[in-house]
mmCIF file of C-alpha atoms in Angstrom:
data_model
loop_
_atom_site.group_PDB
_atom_site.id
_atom_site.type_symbol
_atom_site.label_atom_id
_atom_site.label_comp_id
_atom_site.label_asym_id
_atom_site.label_seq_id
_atom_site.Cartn_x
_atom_site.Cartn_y
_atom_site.Cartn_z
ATOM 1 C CA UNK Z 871 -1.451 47.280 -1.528
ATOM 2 C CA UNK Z 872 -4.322 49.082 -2.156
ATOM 3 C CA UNK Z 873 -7.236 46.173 -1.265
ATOM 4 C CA UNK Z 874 -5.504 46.280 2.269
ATOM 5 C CA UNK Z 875 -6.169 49.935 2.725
ATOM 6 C CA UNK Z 876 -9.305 49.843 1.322
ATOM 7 C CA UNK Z 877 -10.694 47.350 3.958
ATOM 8 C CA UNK Z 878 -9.273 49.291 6.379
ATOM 9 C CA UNK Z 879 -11.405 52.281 5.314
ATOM 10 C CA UNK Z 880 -14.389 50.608 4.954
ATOM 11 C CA UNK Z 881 -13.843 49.388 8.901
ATOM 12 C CA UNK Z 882 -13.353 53.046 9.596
ATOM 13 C CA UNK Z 883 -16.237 54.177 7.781
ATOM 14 C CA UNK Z 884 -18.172 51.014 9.720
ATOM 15 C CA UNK Z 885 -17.191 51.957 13.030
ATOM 16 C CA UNK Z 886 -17.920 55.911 12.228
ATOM 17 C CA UNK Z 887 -21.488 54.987 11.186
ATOM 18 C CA UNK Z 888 -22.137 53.035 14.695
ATOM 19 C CA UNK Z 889 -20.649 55.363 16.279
ATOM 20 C CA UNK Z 890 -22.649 58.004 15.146
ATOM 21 C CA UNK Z 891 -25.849 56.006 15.271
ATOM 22 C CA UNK Z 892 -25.161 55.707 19.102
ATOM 23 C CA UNK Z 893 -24.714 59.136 19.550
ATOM 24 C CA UNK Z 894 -27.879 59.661 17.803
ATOM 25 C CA UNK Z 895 -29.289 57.456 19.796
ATOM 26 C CA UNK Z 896 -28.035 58.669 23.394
ATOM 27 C CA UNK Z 897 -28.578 62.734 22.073
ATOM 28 C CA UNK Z 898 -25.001 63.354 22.056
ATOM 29 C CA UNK Z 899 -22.778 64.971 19.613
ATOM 30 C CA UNK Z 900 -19.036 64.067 18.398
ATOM 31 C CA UNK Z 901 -16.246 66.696 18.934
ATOM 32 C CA UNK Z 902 -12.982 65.833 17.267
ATOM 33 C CA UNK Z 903 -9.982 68.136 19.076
ATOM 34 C CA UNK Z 904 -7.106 69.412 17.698
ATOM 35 C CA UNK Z 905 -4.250 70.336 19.337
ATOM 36 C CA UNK Z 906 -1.035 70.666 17.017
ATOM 37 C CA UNK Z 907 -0.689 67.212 15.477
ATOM 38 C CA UNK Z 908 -2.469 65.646 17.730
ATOM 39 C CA UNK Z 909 -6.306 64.922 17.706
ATOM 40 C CA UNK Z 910 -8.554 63.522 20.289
ATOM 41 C CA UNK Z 911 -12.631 62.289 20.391
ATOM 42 C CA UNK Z 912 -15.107 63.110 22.704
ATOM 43 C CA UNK Z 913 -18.898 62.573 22.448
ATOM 44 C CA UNK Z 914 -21.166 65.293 24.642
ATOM 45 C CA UNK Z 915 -24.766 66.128 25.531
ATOM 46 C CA UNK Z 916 -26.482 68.093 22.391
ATOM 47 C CA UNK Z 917 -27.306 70.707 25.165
ATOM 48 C CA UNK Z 918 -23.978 70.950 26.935
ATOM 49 C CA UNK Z 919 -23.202 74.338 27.348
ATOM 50 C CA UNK Z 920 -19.516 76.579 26.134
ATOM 51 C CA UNK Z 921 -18.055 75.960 28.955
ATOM 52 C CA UNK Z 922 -19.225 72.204 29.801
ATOM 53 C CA UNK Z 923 -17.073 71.624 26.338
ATOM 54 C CA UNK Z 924 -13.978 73.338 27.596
ATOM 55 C CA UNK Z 925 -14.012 71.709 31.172
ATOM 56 C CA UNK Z 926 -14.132 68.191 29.046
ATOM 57 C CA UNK Z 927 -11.502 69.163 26.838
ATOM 58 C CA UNK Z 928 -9.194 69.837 29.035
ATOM 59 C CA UNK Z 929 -9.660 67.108 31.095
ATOM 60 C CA UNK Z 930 -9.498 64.949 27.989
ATOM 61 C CA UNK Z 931 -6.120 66.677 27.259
ATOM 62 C CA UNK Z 932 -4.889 66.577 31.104
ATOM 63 C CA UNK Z 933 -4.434 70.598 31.137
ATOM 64 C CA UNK Z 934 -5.488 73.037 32.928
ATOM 65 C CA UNK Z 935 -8.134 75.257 31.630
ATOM 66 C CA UNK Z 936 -6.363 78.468 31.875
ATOM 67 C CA UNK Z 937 -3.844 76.941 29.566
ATOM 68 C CA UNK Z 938 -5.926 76.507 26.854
ATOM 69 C CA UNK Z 939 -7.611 78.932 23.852
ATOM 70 C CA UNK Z 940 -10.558 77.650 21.873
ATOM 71 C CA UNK Z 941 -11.230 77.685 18.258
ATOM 72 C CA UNK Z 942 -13.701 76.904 15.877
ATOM 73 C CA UNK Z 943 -12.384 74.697 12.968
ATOM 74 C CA UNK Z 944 -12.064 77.685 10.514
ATOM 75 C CA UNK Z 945 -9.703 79.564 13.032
ATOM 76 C CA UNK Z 946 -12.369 82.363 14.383
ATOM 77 C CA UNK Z 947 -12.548 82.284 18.773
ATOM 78 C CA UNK Z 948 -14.580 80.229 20.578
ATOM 79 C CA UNK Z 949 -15.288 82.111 23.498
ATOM 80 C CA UNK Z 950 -18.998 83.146 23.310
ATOM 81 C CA UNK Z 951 -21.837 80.815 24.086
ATOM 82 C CA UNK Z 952 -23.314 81.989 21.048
ATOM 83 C CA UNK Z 953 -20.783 80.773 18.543
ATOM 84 C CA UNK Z 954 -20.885 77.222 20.637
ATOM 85 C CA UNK Z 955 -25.208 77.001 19.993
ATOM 86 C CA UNK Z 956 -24.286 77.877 16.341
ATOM 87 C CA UNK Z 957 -21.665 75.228 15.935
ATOM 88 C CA UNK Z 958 -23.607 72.751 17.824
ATOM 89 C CA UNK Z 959 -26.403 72.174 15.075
ATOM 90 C CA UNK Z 960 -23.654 70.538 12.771
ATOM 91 C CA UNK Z 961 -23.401 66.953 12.313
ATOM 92 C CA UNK Z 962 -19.944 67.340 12.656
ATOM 93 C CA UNK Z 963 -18.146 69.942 14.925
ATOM 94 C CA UNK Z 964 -14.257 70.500 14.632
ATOM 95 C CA UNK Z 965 -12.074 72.217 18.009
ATOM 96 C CA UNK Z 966 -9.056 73.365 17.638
ATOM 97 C CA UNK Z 967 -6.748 74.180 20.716
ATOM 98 C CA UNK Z 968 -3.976 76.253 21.288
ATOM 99 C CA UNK Z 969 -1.772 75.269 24.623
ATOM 100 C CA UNK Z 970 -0.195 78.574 25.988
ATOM 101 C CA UNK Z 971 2.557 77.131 28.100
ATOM 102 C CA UNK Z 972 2.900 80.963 29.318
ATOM 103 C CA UNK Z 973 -0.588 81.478 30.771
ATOM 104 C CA UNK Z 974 -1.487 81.778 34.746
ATOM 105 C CA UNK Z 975 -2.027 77.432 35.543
ATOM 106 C CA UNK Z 976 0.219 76.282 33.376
ATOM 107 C CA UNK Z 977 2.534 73.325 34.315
ATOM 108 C CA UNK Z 978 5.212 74.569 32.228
ATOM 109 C CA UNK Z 979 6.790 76.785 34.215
ATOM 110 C CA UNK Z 980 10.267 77.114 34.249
ATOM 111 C CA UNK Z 981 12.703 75.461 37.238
ATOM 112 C CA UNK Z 982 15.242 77.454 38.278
ATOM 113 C CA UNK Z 983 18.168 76.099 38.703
ATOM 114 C CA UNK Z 984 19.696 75.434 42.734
ATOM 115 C CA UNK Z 985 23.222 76.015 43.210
ATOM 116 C CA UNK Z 986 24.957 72.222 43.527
ATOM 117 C CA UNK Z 987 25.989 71.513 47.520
ATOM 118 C CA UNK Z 988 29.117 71.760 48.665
ATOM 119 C CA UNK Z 989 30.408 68.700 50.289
ATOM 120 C CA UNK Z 990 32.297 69.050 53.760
ATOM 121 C CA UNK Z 991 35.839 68.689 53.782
#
């Protein structure tokens, strides 16, 4: 039914526009994550610095930081505070994440596996 999707995009749209008009309003700026499928919001002061954003993401995403490699929506690093204050003066600004489950911190490790006890006789 299309009338019931197009309410609910008009709600969306709603709640985007507050949203942003808080932000505005507080000097913050939106940051929508990516990390595979999944996507996560966080708002953040219009001055917070490179490394203020990764500290929040991956707290947001429960990860260690030494887990995690930044990206800027079109794929290039995000590593240099530089490309962060260039990104920042966007209206909207776009994350992406890549988990390395092989890095130093991560808590994928592998188990090994313990021999099974023998029971006494």
């Amino acid at each position: 039914d299309g009338r019931k999707n197009s309410v609910t995009t008009q709600a969306i749209s709603d709640a985007n526009s507050r949203l942003q008009q808080v932000r505005m309003q507080e000097k913050q700026i939106g940051i929508r994550s990516l990390c595979g499928p999944f996507v996560k919001t966080l708002s953040l002061k219009s001055d917070a610095s490179l490394s203020e954003l990764q500290t929040k993401l991956s707290q947001l995403w429960s990860r260690p930081l030494e887990s995690l490699s930044f990206f800027t929506a079109e794929g290039q690093p995000l590593e240099m505070e530089e490309k962060w204050q260039e990104l920042r003066s966007s209206s909207h600004i776009e994350v992406k994440m890549l988990l390395e489950r092989d890095r130093k911190g991560s808590k994928a490790k592998s188990k090994s596996k313990a021999a099974p006890k023998s029971r006494p006789p």
